[in-house]
CSV table of C-alpha atoms and ligand atoms in Angstrom, one decimal:
chain,number,residue,atom,x,y,z
U,684,MET,CA,0.0,0.0,0.0
U,685,THR,CA,1.3,3.5,-0.8
U,686,ILE,CA,0.8,6.2,1.8
U,687,GLU,CA,0.5,9.8,0.9
U,688,ASN,CA,1.7,12.4,3.4
U,689,LYS,CA,-1.6,12.6,5.2
U,690,ILE,CA,-0.2,13.2,8.6
U,691,SER,CA,2.3,15.7,7.4
U,692,LYS,CA,-0.5,17.6,5.8
U,693,ILE,CA,-2.7,17.5,9.0
U,694,LEU,CA,0.2,18.8,11.0
U,695,SER,CA,1.5,21.4,8.5
U,696,PRO,CA,-0.1,24.4,10.4
U,697,PHE,CA,2.0,23.7,13.5
U,698,PRO,CA,5.4,25.2,13.8
U,699,ARG,CA,8.2,22.7,13.6
U,700,VAL,CA,11.9,22.6,13.2
U,701,GLN,CA,13.7,19.7,11.5
U,702,LEU,CA,15.8,17.8,13.9
U,703,MET,CA,15.5,14.2,12.5
U,704,THR,CA,18.5,13.5,10.3
U,705,GLN,CA,17.2,10.3,8.7
U,706,VAL,CA,14.3,7.8,8.4
U,707,THR,CA,15.3,5.5,11.3
U,708,PRO,CA,16.0,2.0,10.2
U,709,ILE,CA,13.8,-1.0,10.9
U,710,GLU,CA,16.0,-4.1,11.6
U,711,ARG,CA,15.3,-7.7,12.1
U,712,LEU,CA,16.4,-9.3,15.3
U,713,ARG,CA,17.3,-12.7,14.0
U,714,SER,CA,18.5,-14.6,17.1
U,715,ILE,CA,15.7,-13.3,19.4
U,716,SER,CA,13.1,-14.0,16.7
U,717,LYS,CA,14.3,-17.6,16.5
U,718,LEU,CA,14.3,-17.9,20.3
U,719,LEU,CA,10.8,-16.6,20.7
U,720,ASN,CA,9.3,-18.1,17.5
U,721,ILE,CA,8.2,-14.7,16.2
U,722,ASN,CA,9.4,-12.2,13.7
U,723,LEU,CA,10.8,-9.4,15.8
U,724,LEU,CA,11.8,-6.1,14.2
U,725,ILE,CA,13.1,-3.0,15.9
U,726,LYS,CA,12.7,0.6,14.9
U,727,ARG,CA,16.0,2.3,15.7
U,728,ASP,CA,14.8,5.6,17.1
U,729,ASP,CA,17.8,5.5,19.3
U,730,MET,CA,19.5,6.6,16.0
U,731,SER,CA,17.4,9.7,15.7
U,732,GLY,CA,20.5,11.9,15.5
U,733,LEU,CA,21.1,14.9,17.7
U,734,GLY,CA,22.5,14.8,21.2
U,735,PHE,CA,22.4,11.0,21.7
U,736,GLY,CA,19.0,10.7,20.0
U,737,GLY,CA,16.0,8.8,21.3
U,738,ASN,CA,12.3,9.4,21.0
U,739,LYS,CA,12.4,12.9,22.4
U,740,ILE,CA,14.0,14.3,19.3
U,741,ARG,CA,10.8,13.7,17.3
U,742,GLN,CA,8.8,15.4,20.1
U,743,LEU,CA,11.2,18.3,20.3
U,744,GLU,CA,10.7,19.2,16.6
U,745,PHE,CA,7.3,20.6,17.7
U,746,TYR,CA,8.3,22.2,21.0
U,747,MET,CA,11.3,23.9,19.4
U,748,GLY,CA,9.1,24.9,16.5
U,749,GLU,CA,7.0,26.9,19.1
U,750,ALA,CA,10.1,28.2,20.9
U,751,VAL,CA,11.7,29.4,17.7
U,752,ARG,CA,8.5,31.0,16.5
U,753,ASN,CA,8.2,32.8,19.9
U,754,LYS,CA,11.9,33.9,19.6
U,755,ALA,CA,12.6,32.3,23.0
U,756,ASP,CA,16.1,32.6,24.4
U,757,THR,CA,15.8,30.1,27.2
U,758,ILE,CA,14.1,26.6,27.4
U,759,LEU,CA,12.9,25.2,30.7
U,760,ILE,CA,12.1,21.6,31.3
U,761,THR,CA,11.6,19.2,34.2
U,762,GLY,CA,12.3,15.4,34.5
U,763,ALA,CA,13.8,12.6,36.5
U,764,VAL,CA,17.5,12.9,37.5
U,765,GLN,CA,18.5,10.6,34.6
U,766,SER,CA,15.8,12.1,32.2
U,767,ASN,CA,16.6,11.7,28.5
U,768,PHE,CA,14.1,14.4,27.6
U,769,VAL,CA,15.9,16.9,29.7
U,770,ARG,CA,19.3,16.0,28.1
U,771,ALA,CA,17.9,16.0,24.6
U,772,THR,CA,16.3,19.4,25.2
U,773,ALA,CA,19.6,20.8,26.5
U,774,ALA,CA,21.2,19.5,23.3
U,775,VAL,CA,18.6,21.0,21.0
U,776,ALA,CA,18.6,24.3,22.9
U,777,ALA,CA,22.4,24.4,22.4
U,778,LYS,CA,22.0,23.9,18.6
U,779,TYR,CA,19.6,26.9,18.5
U,780,GLY,CA,21.8,29.1,20.6
U,781,MET,CA,19.4,29.1,23.5
U,782,LYS,CA,20.1,28.6,27.2
U,783,SER,CA,18.6,25.5,28.9
U,784,ILE,CA,17.4,25.3,32.4
U,785,ILE,CA,16.7,21.8,33.6
U,786,GLN,CA,14.8,20.8,36.7
U,787,LEU,CA,15.6,17.4,38.1
U,788,GLU,CA,13.1,15.6,40.3
U,789,GLU,CA,13.8,13.0,43.0
U,790,ARG,CA,11.7,10.2,41.4
U,791,VAL,CA,13.9,7.2,42.2
U,792,PRO,CA,14.8,6.3,45.8
U,793,ASP,CA,18.1,5.0,47.1
U,794,MET,CA,20.3,5.6,44.1
U,795,PRO,CA,24.1,5.5,44.2
U,796,ASP,CA,26.5,8.3,43.2
U,797,LYS,CA,26.8,7.6,39.5
U,798,TYR,CA,23.1,8.2,39.1
U,799,TYR,CA,23.7,11.8,40.1
U,800,GLU,CA,26.9,12.3,38.2
U,801,SER,CA,27.1,10.2,35.1
U,802,GLY,CA,25.0,9.4,32.0
U,803,ASN,CA,22.5,12.1,31.2
U,804,ILE,CA,23.8,14.3,34.0
U,805,LEU,CA,27.3,14.4,32.6
U,806,LEU,CA,26.0,15.2,29.1
U,807,SER,CA,23.8,18.0,30.4
U,808,LYS,CA,26.8,19.5,32.2
U,809,ILE,CA,28.8,19.4,29.0
U,810,LEU,CA,25.9,21.2,27.3
U,811,GLU,CA,26.2,23.9,30.1
U,812,ALA,CA,22.5,23.5,31.1
U,813,GLU,CA,21.6,25.3,34.3
U,814,PHE,CA,20.4,22.8,37.0
U,815,MET,CA,17.4,23.3,39.3
U,816,SER,CA,16.0,20.6,41.6
U,817,TYR,CA,12.6,19.6,42.8
U,818,PRO,CA,12.2,17.4,45.8
U,819,GLU,CA,9.0,15.5,44.7
U,820,GLY,CA,9.0,13.0,41.8
U,821,GLU,CA,5.3,12.5,41.5
U,822,ASP,CA,4.0,16.0,41.5
U,823,GLU,CA,3.7,17.0,37.8
U,824,ILE,CA,1.7,20.1,38.6
U,825,GLY,CA,4.1,21.3,41.3
U,826,ALA,CA,7.1,20.6,39.1
U,827,ASP,CA,5.6,22.6,36.2
U,828,ARG,CA,4.7,25.4,38.7
U,829,ALA,CA,8.3,25.7,39.8
U,830,LEU,CA,9.3,26.1,36.1
U,831,HIS,CA,6.7,28.8,35.7
U,832,ASP,CA,8.0,30.7,38.8
U,833,LYS,CA,11.5,30.5,37.4
U,834,ALA,CA,10.2,31.8,34.0
U,835,SER,CA,8.5,34.8,35.6
U,836,GLU,CA,11.8,35.6,37.3
U,837,LEU,CA,13.5,35.4,33.9
U,838,ARG,CA,10.9,37.6,32.2
U,839,LYS,CA,11.5,40.3,34.9
U,840,ARG,CA,15.1,40.2,33.9
U,841,GLY,CA,14.2,40.8,30.2
U,842,ARG,CA,14.6,37.2,29.0
U,843,ASN,CA,12.1,35.3,26.9
U,844,PRO,CA,11.7,31.7,28.3
U,845,TYR,CA,9.8,28.8,26.7
U,846,ILE,CA,8.5,26.0,29.0
U,847,ILE,CA,8.1,22.4,28.0
U,848,ASN,CA,5.4,21.4,30.5
U,849,LEU,CA,5.1,17.9,32.0
U,850,GLY,CA,1.5,18.0,33.2
U,851,ILE,CA,-1.3,16.2,31.3
U,852,SER,CA,-3.4,19.5,31.1
U,853,HIS,CA,-1.0,21.0,28.6
U,854,PRO,CA,-1.3,20.6,24.8
U,855,PRO,CA,0.6,17.3,23.9
U,856,ILE,CA,2.3,18.7,20.8
U,857,GLY,CA,5.2,16.3,21.3
U,858,ALA,CA,2.8,13.5,20.3
U,859,PHE,CA,2.8,15.0,16.8
U,860,GLY,CA,6.3,13.7,16.3
U,861,TYR,CA,5.1,10.2,16.7
U,862,MET,CA,2.0,10.7,14.5
U,863,LEU,CA,4.7,11.5,11.8
U,864,CYS,CA,6.7,8.5,12.9
U,865,ALA,CA,3.6,6.3,12.3
U,866,GLU,CA,3.5,7.7,8.8
U,867,GLU,CA,7.2,6.9,8.4
U,868,ILE,CA,6.8,3.3,9.7
U,869,PHE,CA,3.9,2.5,7.3
U,870,LYS,CA,5.9,4.0,4.4
U,871,GLN,CA,8.7,1.6,5.2
U,872,ASN,CA,6.2,-0.9,3.9
U,873,ILE,CA,6.6,-3.9,6.1
U,874,GLU,CA,3.6,-6.0,7.0
U,875,LEU,CA,3.3,-5.8,10.8
U,876,ASP,CA,1.0,-7.5,13.2
U,877,MET,CA,1.6,-5.1,16.0
U,878,ILE,CA,3.8,-2.4,17.5
U,879,VAL,CA,5.2,-2.5,21.1
U,880,VAL,CA,6.4,0.8,22.7
U,881,ALA,CA,7.2,2.3,26.1
U,882,SER,CA,4.3,4.3,27.6
U,883,GLY,CA,5.5,7.0,30.0
U,884,SER,CA,4.1,10.5,29.5
U,885,GLY,CA,2.2,8.7,26.8
U,886,LEU,CA,3.0,11.1,24.0
U,887,THR,CA,5.0,8.5,22.0
U,888,HIS,CA,2.3,5.8,22.5
U,889,ALA,CA,-0.7,8.1,21.8
U,890,GLY,CA,1.1,9.7,18.8
U,891,LEU,CA,1.6,6.3,17.2
U,892,ILE,CA,-2.1,5.3,17.9
U,893,ALA,CA,-3.3,8.6,16.5
U,894,GLY,CA,-1.1,8.4,13.4
U,895,ALA,CA,-2.0,4.8,12.7
U,896,ARG,CA,-5.7,5.3,13.0
U,897,LEU,CA,-5.8,8.5,10.9
U,898,LEU,CA,-3.9,6.5,8.3
U,899,LYS,CA,-6.6,3.7,8.7
U,900,TYR,CA,-4.2,1.1,10.1
U,901,ASP,CA,-5.9,-0.8,12.8
U,902,ILE,CA,-3.0,-2.9,14.1
U,903,PRO,CA,-2.6,-3.1,17.9
U,904,ILE,CA,-0.1,-0.7,19.4
U,905,HIS,CA,0.8,-2.1,22.8
U,906,GLY,CA,2.1,0.3,25.4
U,907,ILE,CA,4.4,-1.0,28.1
U,908,CYS,CA,4.0,1.0,31.3
U,909,VAL,CA,7.2,2.5,32.6
U,910,ARG,CA,5.8,5.1,34.9
U,911,ARG,CA,2.3,4.3,36.1
U,912,ASN,CA,0.0,1.3,36.4
U,913,GLN,CA,-2.3,0.1,33.7
U,914,THR,CA,-5.5,1.9,34.9
U,915,LEU,CA,-3.8,5.3,35.3
U,916,GLN,CA,-2.0,4.8,32.0
U,917,GLU,CA,-5.1,3.9,30.1
U,918,ASP,CA,-6.7,7.1,31.3
U,919,ARG,CA,-3.7,9.1,30.4
U,920,ILE,CA,-3.5,7.7,26.8
U,921,ALA,CA,-7.2,8.4,26.3
U,922,THR,CA,-6.8,12.0,27.5
U,923,VAL,CA,-3.8,12.5,25.2
U,924,LEU,CA,-5.8,11.2,22.3
U,925,ASP,CA,-8.7,13.5,23.1
U,926,LYS,CA,-6.3,16.4,23.3
U,927,ILE,CA,-4.7,15.5,20.0
U,928,GLU,CA,-8.2,15.5,18.4
U,929,ASP,CA,-8.9,19.0,19.8
U,930,LEU,CA,-5.5,20.3,18.5
U,931,ILE,CA,-5.9,19.0,15.0
U,932,SER,CA,-9.7,19.5,14.8
U,933,LYS,CA,-10.1,16.0,13.5
U,934,LYS,CA,-11.6,12.8,15.0
U,935,ILE,CA,-9.3,9.8,15.5
U,936,ASN,CA,-12.5,7.9,16.4
U,937,HIS,CA,-10.5,5.9,19.0
U,938,THR,CA,-12.3,3.5,21.4
U,939,SER,CA,-11.0,1.7,24.5
U,940,ASP,CA,-10.0,-1.2,22.1
U,941,ASP,CA,-7.3,1.1,20.6
U,942,ILE,CA,-5.7,1.5,24.0
U,943,ASN,CA,-3.6,-1.5,24.9
U,944,VAL,CA,-1.5,-1.0,28.0
U,945,TRP,CA,0.4,-3.5,30.1
U,946,ASP,CA,2.1,-3.0,33.4
U,947,ALA,CA,3.8,-6.4,34.2
U,948,ALA,CA,7.2,-4.9,33.5
U,949,LEU,CA,6.8,-1.8,35.7
U,950,SER,CA,7.6,-3.3,39.1
U,951,PRO,CA,9.2,-2.2,41.4
U,952,GLY,CA,8.4,1.3,40.0
U,953,TYR,CA,9.6,4.1,37.7
U,954,GLY,CA,13.3,4.1,37.2
U,955,GLN,CA,13.9,1.0,39.4
U,956,ILE,CA,15.2,-2.1,37.8
U,957,SER,CA,14.2,-5.6,38.7
U,958,GLU,CA,15.9,-8.8,37.8
U,959,LYS,CA,13.5,-9.1,34.9
U,960,THR,CA,14.5,-5.7,33.5
U,961,LEU,CA,18.1,-6.6,33.7
U,962,ASP,CA,17.6,-10.0,32.1
U,963,ALA,CA,15.8,-8.3,29.2
U,964,LEU,CA,18.6,-5.7,28.8
U,965,ASN,CA,21.3,-8.5,28.9
U,966,LEU,CA,19.4,-10.7,26.5
U,967,MET,CA,19.1,-8.0,23.8
U,968,ALA,CA,22.8,-7.1,24.2
U,969,ARG,CA,24.1,-10.6,24.2
U,970,LYS,CA,21.9,-12.0,21.4
U,971,GLU,CA,21.8,-9.0,19.1
U,972,GLY,CA,24.5,-6.6,20.1
U,973,VAL,CA,21.8,-3.9,20.6
U,974,PHE,CA,21.9,-2.0,23.9
U,975,LEU,CA,18.7,-1.0,25.7
U,976,ASP,CA,18.4,1.5,28.6
U,977,PRO,CA,17.4,0.3,32.1
U,978,VAL,CA,14.4,2.8,32.5
U,979,TYR,CA,12.4,2.5,29.3
U,980,THR,CA,13.5,0.2,26.6
U,981,ALA,CA,14.7,-2.8,28.7
U,982,LYS,CA,11.3,-2.6,30.4
U,983,THR,CA,9.6,-2.4,27.0
U,984,PHE,CA,11.4,-5.5,25.9
U,985,SER,CA,10.6,-7.2,29.2
U,986,GLY,CA,7.0,-6.3,28.7
U,987,LEU,CA,7.2,-7.7,25.1
U,988,LEU,CA,8.6,-11.0,26.5
U,989,ASP,CA,5.6,-11.1,28.9
U,990,LEU,CA,3.2,-10.6,26.0
U,991,VAL,CA,4.8,-13.7,24.3
U,992,ASP,CA,4.4,-15.7,27.5
U,993,GLN,CA,0.7,-14.6,27.8
U,994,GLY,CA,0.0,-15.6,24.2
U,995,ILE,CA,-0.9,-12.1,23.2
U,996,ILE,CA,2.0,-12.2,20.8
U,997,ARG,CA,1.5,-15.4,18.9
U,998,LYS,CA,3.9,-17.7,17.0
U,999,ASN,CA,5.2,-16.3,13.7
U,1000,GLN,CA,3.6,-12.9,14.2
U,1001,THR,CA,5.6,-9.9,13.1
U,1002,VAL,CA,6.2,-7.5,15.9
U,1003,LEU,CA,7.8,-4.0,15.7
U,1004,MET,CA,9.5,-2.9,18.9
U,1005,MET,CA,10.2,0.8,19.2
U,1006,HIS,CA,13.8,1.4,20.4
U,1007,THR,CA,13.2,4.8,21.9
U,1008,GLY,CA,16.8,5.4,23.0
U,1009,GLY,CA,17.8,6.5,26.5
U,1010,LEU,CA,21.2,4.9,26.2
U,1011,PRO,CA,23.2,7.4,28.3
U,1012,ALA,CA,21.2,6.2,31.4
U,1013,ILE,CA,23.1,2.9,31.2
U,1014,PHE,CA,26.1,4.8,32.7
U,1015,GLY,CA,24.0,6.5,35.4
U,1016,TYR,CA,22.8,3.0,36.4
U,1017,GLU,CA,26.2,1.4,36.3
U,1018,GLN,CA,26.2,0.2,39.9
U,1019,LYS,CA,22.7,-1.1,39.6
U,1020,ILE,CA,23.4,-3.0,36.4
U,1021,LEU,CA,26.6,-4.5,37.7
U,1022,HIS,CA,25.6,-5.3,41.3
U,1023,GLN,CA,21.8,-5.9,41.1
P,1494,PLP,C1,14.2,6.5,26.2
P,1494,PLP,C2,12.8,6.8,26.4
P,1494,PLP,N1,11.9,5.9,25.9
P,1494,PLP,C3,10.6,6.1,26.1
P,1494,PLP,C4,10.1,7.2,26.9
P,1494,PLP,C5,8.7,7.3,27.1
P,1494,PLP,O1,8.1,8.2,26.1
P,1494,PLP,P1,6.8,9.0,26.5
P,1494,PLP,O2,7.2,9.9,27.6
P,1494,PLP,O3,6.5,9.7,25.2
P,1494,PLP,O4,5.8,8.1,26.9
P,1494,PLP,C6,11.0,8.1,27.4
P,1494,PLP,C7,10.5,9.2,28.2
P,1494,PLP,O5,11.2,9.9,28.8
P,1494,PLP,C8,12.4,7.9,27.2
P,1494,PLP,O6,13.3,8.8,27.6
């Protein structure tokens, strides 16, 4: 089937900068396919280019589009200490000659030194981001408010800040990047039975659902919970989809059947790695030479293995797993990976 640029056309009114440097490859994972009796493919969005890549680059095309249009000189963002979004934002801000202010939240208990020093922290330091901290990891509204307070202060000093908000009440324009990614995937013209992707803020997951459904593809898009449990995440994805419809003034016509969310891989919680997470990370590296990160993609793969065990992924089905990046966090989690 050929796909015209339907999603690109729908999104054309929204400001966007070009950050993606290539159509990311889809590769076959031969050894793991054999092991699991399925046809496992991986979409290498870890290779999305700028600043160590990952899924946030596609999302940032739209946030930066707004920031550039508004002639912002400073970008503010909040996230976990080893947040990839924060690091990717600092990299993109650097590219556009803007200052970045990153607020790091205490979301993960009992972490060793490297968590606070290496991985994404090290990269953000190289990028000369200004650091702020927020004591609560589960207070999206409060974390956003702290950014808005900082932005008010900056405006009083004559600066022009742009905030990338975390809370669910804000327009999820980052999801547009994954609506475009859906178009990119279907143009790669491979018959797929399903897609499996990490579901955190939900913008990647909901963006893929919105893109696929607008293109009239009805394959299941399974979201693996990395942040919240199934019930909370289902609500979140539904909310993001509703908000996308409002923004683009078009119906996606989604129902609860479109929202497939699984939380077996989440335990013991966001950013905490279990033996299962580590096994998934090691299996992918040792069978395929592909690295996964401990917070998002190893959990996604662990969730995928669970779907095979449950019979939701059946023999010989073709499954596309999204590699959403996050690799610098491997170094922030060094002690946990080596001594779990
Ligand atoms: C590497 C990686 N994968 C997946 C996700 C989840 O994406 P989303 O927040 O769009 O659900 C994130 C979010 O921070 C991430 O950094």
